[in-house]
Amino acid sequence: MAMMDVTLFGAGVFGLSVAWCCARRGAAVRVIDPGGVGAGASGGIVGALAPHVPEQWNDKKAFQLESLLMAEGFWDEVAQAGGLSPGYARTGRWQPVADAEALARARTRAEGAAQLWQGRATWQVIDSPGGDWAPAAPTGHLIHDTLTARLHPGQACAALATAIRAKGGEIVSEGRAEGQVVHATGWRGLEEMTTRHSRLVGAGIKGQAVLLAHDAAALPQLFVDGLHIVPHADGTVAVGSTTERDFDSPDATDAHCDALLASARAAVPALAEVPEVRRWAGVRPRSRTRAPMLGRHPFRHGEFVANGGFKIGFGMAPLAGEVMADRVLEGRDRIPAAFDPRASL
């Protein structure tokens, strides 16, 4: 077996993105995950790549913006290398504006986006176009941003895995660590760090989602009362997700999905009668600071960690992969200080 330059534990989106960014630079990589590709939260169905609001700017928001802006090129290269589509498209997003106060806030944020988004995307207030896809808006207005994109999480992980193998990388269920070592082991990895520390480092937050049979692939995704409604390229629409801090079974669906479905059907007339395809549940890793943890592992000397993507992992993944490859392969550190794993200690 060939000697590896980098070994990654975890075949979720962070582990695979770091592996891909290393492999495309010529490094020999091995990804080890006993559950297989996208076995955890990264194998989900929602895939909303949505930005933070353009105000109260900080390093986390700037990092996310850069990652979202580079996403199209990143995922196109992945698709070209491996021949599988991640289902990526930058189709934008609509959000209903509830009242006069929200309308004023949305217009202020439009000014913020004009300054902060580099002229490469817009956040604007529009008149609701009506029709059966537009959610009810009490003011008659929607927020329309052109930065939001979508992909299919499970398909994106499969596309990354195929691209890594096309570059000569290995993805295996077991094996030994060689070369530089990166732990991208999701919520279980956060639990492990917590057991080694005197306080909570991070935790798993369960989410559930529903996939519906409805072709709205060319339409914007929706964000209504905290609910993401995401049209996919394959003629389905994903609805999610819940936020459950206490749970018994990581991957069991229950009545929470019924509530999601009822909310989506009430909000969007086009979804009122469409059939379900399937339901999904998984546990997402949230660090104590809610920021990704990228850099030196705080409890494994000489090794690295890439964890804590929580709800924005896929949106952060392109740039997270690149900066981790810089750190691991070249010793070059351009990771924001807020993402230092020690911040969650």
Short mmCIF file of C-alpha atoms in Angstrom, two decimals:
data_model
loop_
_atom_site.label_atom_id
_atom_site.label_comp_id
_atom_site.label_asym_id
_atom_site.label_seq_id
_atom_site.Cartn_x
_atom_site.Cartn_y
_atom_site.Cartn_z
CA MET A 1 0.00 0.00 0.00
CA ALA A 2 1.31 3.42 -0.97
CA MET A 3 2.58 5.81 1.68
CA MET A 4 0.12 8.65 2.20
CA ASP A 5 0.86 12.35 2.55
CA VAL A 6 -2.42 13.01 4.36
CA THR A 7 -4.86 10.78 6.24
CA LEU A 8 -8.34 12.07 7.00
CA PHE A 9 -10.72 10.49 9.48
CA GLY A 10 -14.29 11.19 8.40
CA ALA A 11 -15.95 11.09 4.98
CA GLY A 12 -18.40 13.92 5.54
CA VAL A 13 -18.24 17.18 3.62
CA PHE A 14 -15.36 18.66 5.67
CA GLY A 15 -13.19 15.56 5.49
CA LEU A 16 -13.87 15.04 1.78
CA SER A 17 -13.34 18.73 0.91
CA VAL A 18 -9.99 18.81 2.70
CA ALA A 19 -9.01 15.54 1.00
CA TRP A 20 -10.02 16.88 -2.42
CA CYS A 21 -8.13 20.14 -1.96
CA CYS A 22 -5.02 18.17 -0.94
CA ALA A 23 -5.39 15.64 -3.77
CA ARG A 24 -5.81 18.28 -6.46
CA ARG A 25 -2.42 19.69 -5.36
CA GLY A 26 -0.80 16.31 -5.93
CA ALA A 27 -0.87 14.92 -2.39
CA ALA A 28 -1.55 11.23 -1.78
CA VAL A 29 -4.62 11.09 0.46
CA ARG A 30 -6.48 8.43 2.39
CA VAL A 31 -9.95 9.00 3.84
CA ILE A 32 -11.04 6.54 6.54
CA ASP A 33 -14.65 6.21 7.63
CA PRO A 34 -16.25 2.97 8.81
CA GLY A 35 -19.68 4.28 7.88
CA GLY A 36 -18.75 5.16 4.31
CA VAL A 37 -19.16 8.36 2.32
CA GLY A 38 -21.71 10.83 3.71
CA ALA A 39 -22.88 8.40 6.37
CA GLY A 40 -23.67 11.13 8.89
CA ALA A 41 -25.21 14.57 8.63
CA SER A 42 -23.41 15.26 5.34
CA GLY A 43 -25.55 12.63 3.63
CA GLY A 44 -28.68 14.73 4.09
CA ILE A 45 -31.19 16.12 1.63
CA VAL A 46 -31.60 19.87 2.25
CA GLY A 47 -28.47 21.59 0.87
CA ALA A 48 -29.30 25.27 1.38
CA LEU A 49 -26.11 27.29 0.80
CA ALA A 50 -27.44 30.52 2.28
CA PRO A 51 -25.47 33.55 3.47
CA HIS A 52 -25.56 35.28 6.81
CA VAL A 53 -27.33 38.63 6.75
CA PRO A 54 -25.09 41.46 5.43
CA GLU A 55 -24.68 43.39 8.68
CA GLN A 56 -22.53 43.32 11.83
CA TRP A 57 -19.69 42.05 9.64
CA ASN A 58 -17.06 39.74 11.11
CA ASP A 59 -14.45 37.20 10.03
CA LYS A 60 -16.96 34.34 10.00
CA LYS A 61 -19.30 36.18 7.62
CA ALA A 62 -16.39 37.27 5.41
CA PHE A 63 -15.10 33.69 5.24
CA GLN A 64 -18.55 32.39 4.36
CA LEU A 65 -18.97 35.03 1.65
CA GLU A 66 -15.65 34.10 0.02
CA SER A 67 -16.57 30.42 0.17
CA LEU A 68 -20.02 30.96 -1.36
CA LEU A 69 -18.52 33.06 -4.15
CA MET A 70 -15.95 30.38 -5.01
CA ALA A 71 -18.47 27.53 -4.75
CA GLU A 72 -19.51 27.38 -8.40
CA GLY A 73 -15.94 26.91 -9.60
CA PHE A 74 -15.17 24.47 -6.79
CA TRP A 75 -18.13 22.19 -7.47
CA ASP A 76 -17.71 22.43 -11.24
CA GLU A 77 -14.11 21.19 -10.90
CA VAL A 78 -15.28 18.35 -8.65
CA ALA A 79 -17.90 17.35 -11.22
CA GLN A 80 -15.41 17.52 -14.08
CA ALA A 81 -12.84 15.42 -12.22
CA GLY A 82 -15.15 12.61 -11.18
CA GLY A 83 -18.02 12.79 -13.63
CA LEU A 84 -20.75 13.07 -10.97
CA SER A 85 -22.89 16.15 -10.40
CA PRO A 86 -23.27 17.58 -6.89
CA GLY A 87 -26.53 19.23 -7.96
CA TYR A 88 -25.10 22.72 -7.48
CA ALA A 89 -26.83 25.83 -8.82
CA ARG A 90 -26.87 29.42 -7.64
CA THR A 91 -30.61 30.00 -7.97
CA GLY A 92 -31.08 32.63 -5.26
CA ARG A 93 -33.64 32.79 -2.48
CA TRP A 94 -36.93 34.44 -1.57
CA GLN A 95 -37.97 35.36 1.98
CA PRO A 96 -41.34 36.94 2.83
CA VAL A 97 -41.29 40.29 4.63
CA ALA A 98 -43.68 40.17 7.57
CA ASP A 99 -44.24 43.78 8.61
CA ALA A 100 -43.10 47.38 8.32
CA GLU A 101 -40.25 46.91 10.80
CA ALA A 102 -38.93 43.89 8.87
CA LEU A 103 -39.27 45.85 5.63
CA ALA A 104 -37.12 48.70 6.95
CA ARG A 105 -34.54 46.20 8.23
CA ALA A 106 -34.46 44.41 4.86
CA ARG A 107 -33.82 47.68 3.01
CA THR A 108 -30.99 48.55 5.40
CA ARG A 109 -29.48 45.14 4.77
CA ALA A 110 -29.72 45.75 1.03
CA GLU A 111 -27.44 48.73 1.54
CA GLY A 112 -25.09 46.54 3.58
CA ALA A 113 -24.96 43.93 0.83
CA ALA A 114 -24.15 46.58 -1.75
CA GLN A 115 -21.07 47.50 0.32
CA LEU A 116 -20.01 44.08 1.56
CA TRP A 117 -20.80 41.62 -1.22
CA GLN A 118 -18.32 43.17 -3.67
CA GLY A 119 -20.92 43.73 -6.38
CA ARG A 120 -20.98 39.97 -7.01
CA ALA A 121 -24.40 39.35 -5.50
CA THR A 122 -27.39 41.40 -4.41
CA TRP A 123 -29.87 41.50 -1.51
CA GLN A 124 -32.94 43.47 -2.47
CA VAL A 125 -36.60 43.97 -1.63
CA ILE A 126 -38.95 43.07 -4.46
CA ASP A 127 -42.69 42.99 -4.98
CA SER A 128 -44.01 39.47 -4.57
CA PRO A 129 -44.49 37.98 -8.05
CA GLY A 130 -47.47 35.93 -6.89
CA GLY A 131 -48.12 32.45 -8.20
CA ASP A 132 -48.07 29.15 -6.39
CA TRP A 133 -44.34 29.18 -5.54
CA ALA A 134 -44.20 32.59 -3.83
CA PRO A 135 -44.88 32.32 -0.08
CA ALA A 136 -47.50 34.59 1.46
CA ALA A 137 -45.99 37.95 2.39
CA PRO A 138 -48.14 40.24 4.57
CA THR A 139 -46.37 43.34 3.23
CA GLY A 140 -46.55 42.19 -0.38
CA HIS A 141 -42.75 42.15 -0.49
CA LEU A 142 -40.04 39.50 -0.59
CA ILE A 143 -36.33 39.64 0.07
CA HIS A 144 -34.52 38.30 -2.98
CA ASP A 145 -30.81 37.53 -2.68
CA THR A 146 -28.74 36.23 -5.57
CA LEU A 147 -25.95 34.75 -3.44
CA THR A 148 -27.87 31.75 -2.10
CA ALA A 149 -27.22 28.47 -3.91
CA ARG A 150 -28.25 24.86 -3.56
CA LEU A 151 -26.75 21.42 -3.89
CA HIS A 152 -27.84 17.92 -2.97
CA PRO A 153 -25.72 16.97 0.07
CA GLY A 154 -25.61 13.21 -0.51
CA GLN A 155 -24.84 13.69 -4.20
CA ALA A 156 -22.19 16.30 -3.39
CA CYS A 157 -20.39 13.87 -1.05
CA ALA A 158 -20.53 11.16 -3.71
CA ALA A 159 -19.15 13.60 -6.29
CA LEU A 160 -16.27 14.55 -3.98
CA ALA A 161 -15.46 10.90 -3.29
CA THR A 162 -15.39 10.07 -7.01
CA ALA A 163 -13.19 13.09 -7.74
CA ILE A 164 -10.75 12.11 -4.95
CA ARG A 165 -10.46 8.59 -6.34
CA ALA A 166 -9.93 10.02 -9.83
CA LYS A 167 -6.87 11.83 -8.41
CA GLY A 168 -5.56 8.56 -6.97
CA GLY A 169 -6.89 9.02 -3.43
CA GLU A 170 -8.20 6.20 -1.25
CA ILE A 171 -11.51 6.08 0.62
CA VAL A 172 -11.64 3.08 2.92
CA SER A 173 -13.58 1.83 5.94
CA GLU A 174 -10.44 1.15 7.96
CA GLY A 175 -6.72 1.72 7.69
CA ARG A 176 -3.76 3.25 9.41
CA ALA A 177 -2.87 6.90 9.68
CA GLU A 178 0.09 8.04 7.60
CA GLY A 179 1.50 11.48 6.96
CA GLN A 180 -0.39 14.48 8.26
CA VAL A 181 -3.60 13.52 10.09
CA VAL A 182 -6.89 15.42 10.03
CA HIS A 183 -9.90 14.52 12.17
CA ALA A 184 -13.21 15.47 10.55
CA THR A 185 -15.38 13.15 12.58
CA GLY A 186 -18.49 15.25 13.16
CA TRP A 187 -20.48 15.29 16.36
CA ARG A 188 -18.82 12.15 17.69
CA GLY A 189 -15.49 13.94 17.37
CA LEU A 190 -16.86 16.86 19.36
CA GLU A 191 -18.05 14.45 22.05
CA GLU A 192 -14.59 12.91 22.19
CA MET A 193 -13.00 16.32 22.70
CA THR A 194 -15.50 17.14 25.42
CA THR A 195 -14.56 13.97 27.33
CA ARG A 196 -10.91 15.11 27.22
CA HIS A 197 -11.74 18.58 28.49
CA SER A 198 -13.26 20.10 31.61
CA ARG A 199 -16.23 21.68 29.81
CA LEU A 200 -18.39 21.32 26.72
CA VAL A 201 -16.41 21.69 23.48
CA GLY A 202 -19.32 21.00 21.15
CA ALA A 203 -22.36 18.83 20.69
CA GLY A 204 -24.56 17.13 18.15
CA ILE A 205 -27.80 18.83 17.12
CA LYS A 206 -30.28 16.54 15.41
CA GLY A 207 -32.14 17.66 12.31
CA GLN A 208 -34.96 16.08 10.36
CA ALA A 209 -36.10 16.84 6.82
CA VAL A 210 -38.60 15.73 4.19
CA LEU A 211 -38.11 15.27 0.44
CA LEU A 212 -41.08 15.90 -1.87
CA ALA A 213 -41.72 15.02 -5.50
CA HIS A 214 -42.08 18.40 -7.19
CA ASP A 215 -40.03 19.86 -10.03
CA ALA A 216 -39.12 23.47 -9.27
CA ALA A 217 -35.44 23.20 -10.20
CA ALA A 218 -35.23 26.58 -11.93
CA LEU A 219 -36.96 28.50 -9.14
CA PRO A 220 -35.39 30.24 -6.13
CA GLN A 221 -35.26 28.40 -2.83
CA LEU A 222 -37.43 29.77 -0.03
CA PHE A 223 -36.83 30.64 3.62
CA VAL A 224 -40.11 30.95 5.49
CA ASP A 225 -40.38 31.22 9.29
CA GLY A 226 -37.07 29.43 9.78
CA LEU A 227 -37.89 26.71 7.24
CA HIS A 228 -35.65 26.02 4.23
CA ILE A 229 -37.48 24.89 1.09
CA VAL A 230 -34.94 23.86 -1.52
CA PRO A 231 -35.73 22.77 -5.11
CA HIS A 232 -33.20 20.25 -6.38
CA ALA A 233 -32.07 19.54 -9.91
CA ASP A 234 -33.55 16.04 -9.87
CA GLY A 235 -37.18 17.16 -9.64
CA THR A 236 -37.48 17.04 -5.85
CA VAL A 237 -37.93 19.69 -3.17
CA ALA A 238 -36.33 19.36 0.26
CA VAL A 239 -37.94 20.82 3.36
CA GLY A 240 -35.99 21.21 6.59
CA SER A 241 -34.86 21.16 9.12
CA THR A 242 -35.56 20.75 12.79
CA THR A 243 -33.17 21.70 15.61
CA GLU A 244 -33.21 19.05 18.34
CA ARG A 245 -30.74 19.25 21.20
CA ASP A 246 -32.19 16.21 22.97
CA PHE A 247 -32.82 13.00 21.07
CA ASP A 248 -32.82 9.24 21.58
CA SER A 249 -32.01 8.00 18.07
CA PRO A 250 -29.66 9.92 15.76
CA ASP A 251 -31.24 8.74 12.50
CA ALA A 252 -34.90 8.06 13.35
CA THR A 253 -37.63 10.29 11.93
CA ASP A 254 -40.78 11.04 13.87
CA ALA A 255 -43.62 13.54 14.25
CA HIS A 256 -41.20 16.43 13.78
CA CYS A 257 -41.31 15.64 10.07
CA ASP A 258 -45.10 15.89 10.09
CA ALA A 259 -44.79 19.41 11.48
CA LEU A 260 -42.21 20.37 8.82
CA LEU A 261 -44.44 19.06 6.08
CA ALA A 262 -47.52 20.84 7.39
CA SER A 263 -45.62 24.14 7.59
CA ALA A 264 -44.27 23.80 4.05
CA ARG A 265 -47.66 22.93 2.59
CA ALA A 266 -49.26 25.89 4.38
CA ALA A 267 -46.55 28.31 3.23
CA VAL A 268 -46.23 27.29 -0.43
CA PRO A 269 -49.37 26.49 -2.44
CA ALA A 270 -47.38 24.51 -5.01
CA LEU A 271 -46.53 21.92 -2.35
CA ALA A 272 -50.04 21.42 -1.01
CA GLU A 273 -50.73 18.09 -2.70
CA VAL A 274 -47.36 16.76 -3.85
CA PRO A 275 -46.26 13.32 -2.58
CA GLU A 276 -43.40 12.54 -0.24
CA VAL A 277 -40.29 10.81 -1.53
CA ARG A 278 -38.61 10.11 1.81
CA ARG A 279 -37.76 11.41 5.25
CA TRP A 280 -34.29 11.91 6.68
CA ALA A 281 -32.69 12.49 10.08
CA GLY A 282 -29.09 13.07 11.14
CA VAL A 283 -26.96 14.82 13.73
CA ARG A 284 -24.96 17.92 12.85
CA PRO A 285 -21.81 18.98 14.74
CA ARG A 286 -22.00 22.35 16.47
CA SER A 287 -18.96 23.72 18.27
CA ARG A 288 -19.37 25.70 21.47
CA THR A 289 -18.66 28.95 19.59
CA ARG A 290 -20.93 27.94 16.65
CA ALA A 291 -17.96 28.62 14.32
CA PRO A 292 -16.14 25.85 12.42
CA MET A 293 -13.11 24.39 14.19
CA LEU A 294 -10.17 24.42 11.77
CA GLY A 295 -6.52 23.97 12.71
CA ARG A 296 -4.38 22.11 15.19
CA HIS A 297 -6.19 19.44 17.17
CA PRO A 298 -6.26 20.57 20.81
CA PHE A 299 -5.88 17.05 22.23
CA ARG A 300 -3.94 15.10 19.57
CA HIS A 301 -0.38 16.40 19.36
CA GLY A 302 0.76 17.19 15.83
CA GLU A 303 -2.62 16.42 14.26
CA PHE A 304 -5.42 18.63 12.89
CA VAL A 305 -9.17 19.00 13.19
CA ALA A 306 -11.87 20.15 10.74
CA ASN A 307 -15.22 20.03 12.47
CA GLY A 308 -18.24 22.02 13.64
CA GLY A 309 -19.77 22.98 10.30
CA PHE A 310 -23.28 22.68 11.80
CA LYS A 311 -25.84 24.20 9.42
CA ILE A 312 -23.33 26.01 7.20
CA GLY A 313 -20.84 23.21 6.56
CA PHE A 314 -21.52 22.82 2.84
CA GLY A 315 -21.40 26.57 2.31
CA MET A 316 -18.07 26.82 4.18
CA ALA A 317 -16.57 23.64 2.68
CA PRO A 318 -14.87 25.04 -0.47
CA LEU A 319 -12.79 27.58 1.42
CA ALA A 320 -12.39 25.39 4.51
CA GLY A 321 -10.87 22.73 2.28
CA GLU A 322 -8.45 25.19 0.73
CA VAL A 323 -7.24 26.79 3.97
CA MET A 324 -6.82 23.40 5.61
CA ALA A 325 -4.80 22.17 2.63
CA ASP A 326 -2.62 25.28 2.99
CA ARG A 327 -2.10 24.49 6.67
CA VAL A 328 -1.55 20.76 6.34
CA LEU A 329 0.60 20.67 3.20
CA GLU A 330 2.47 23.98 3.35
CA GLY A 331 2.30 25.12 6.97
CA ARG A 332 0.62 28.32 5.76
CA ASP A 333 -2.04 29.57 8.16
CA ARG A 334 -4.79 31.80 6.78
CA ILE A 335 -7.55 30.42 8.99
CA PRO A 336 -9.51 33.10 10.90
CA ALA A 337 -8.62 33.31 14.55
CA ALA A 338 -12.27 32.73 15.46
CA PHE A 339 -12.02 29.25 13.90
CA ASP A 340 -9.06 28.22 16.06
CA PRO A 341 -10.18 25.05 17.91
CA ARG A 342 -8.88 26.53 21.15
CA ALA A 343 -11.69 29.11 20.99
CA SER A 344 -14.14 26.31 21.81
CA LEU A 345 -12.16 25.22 24.86
#
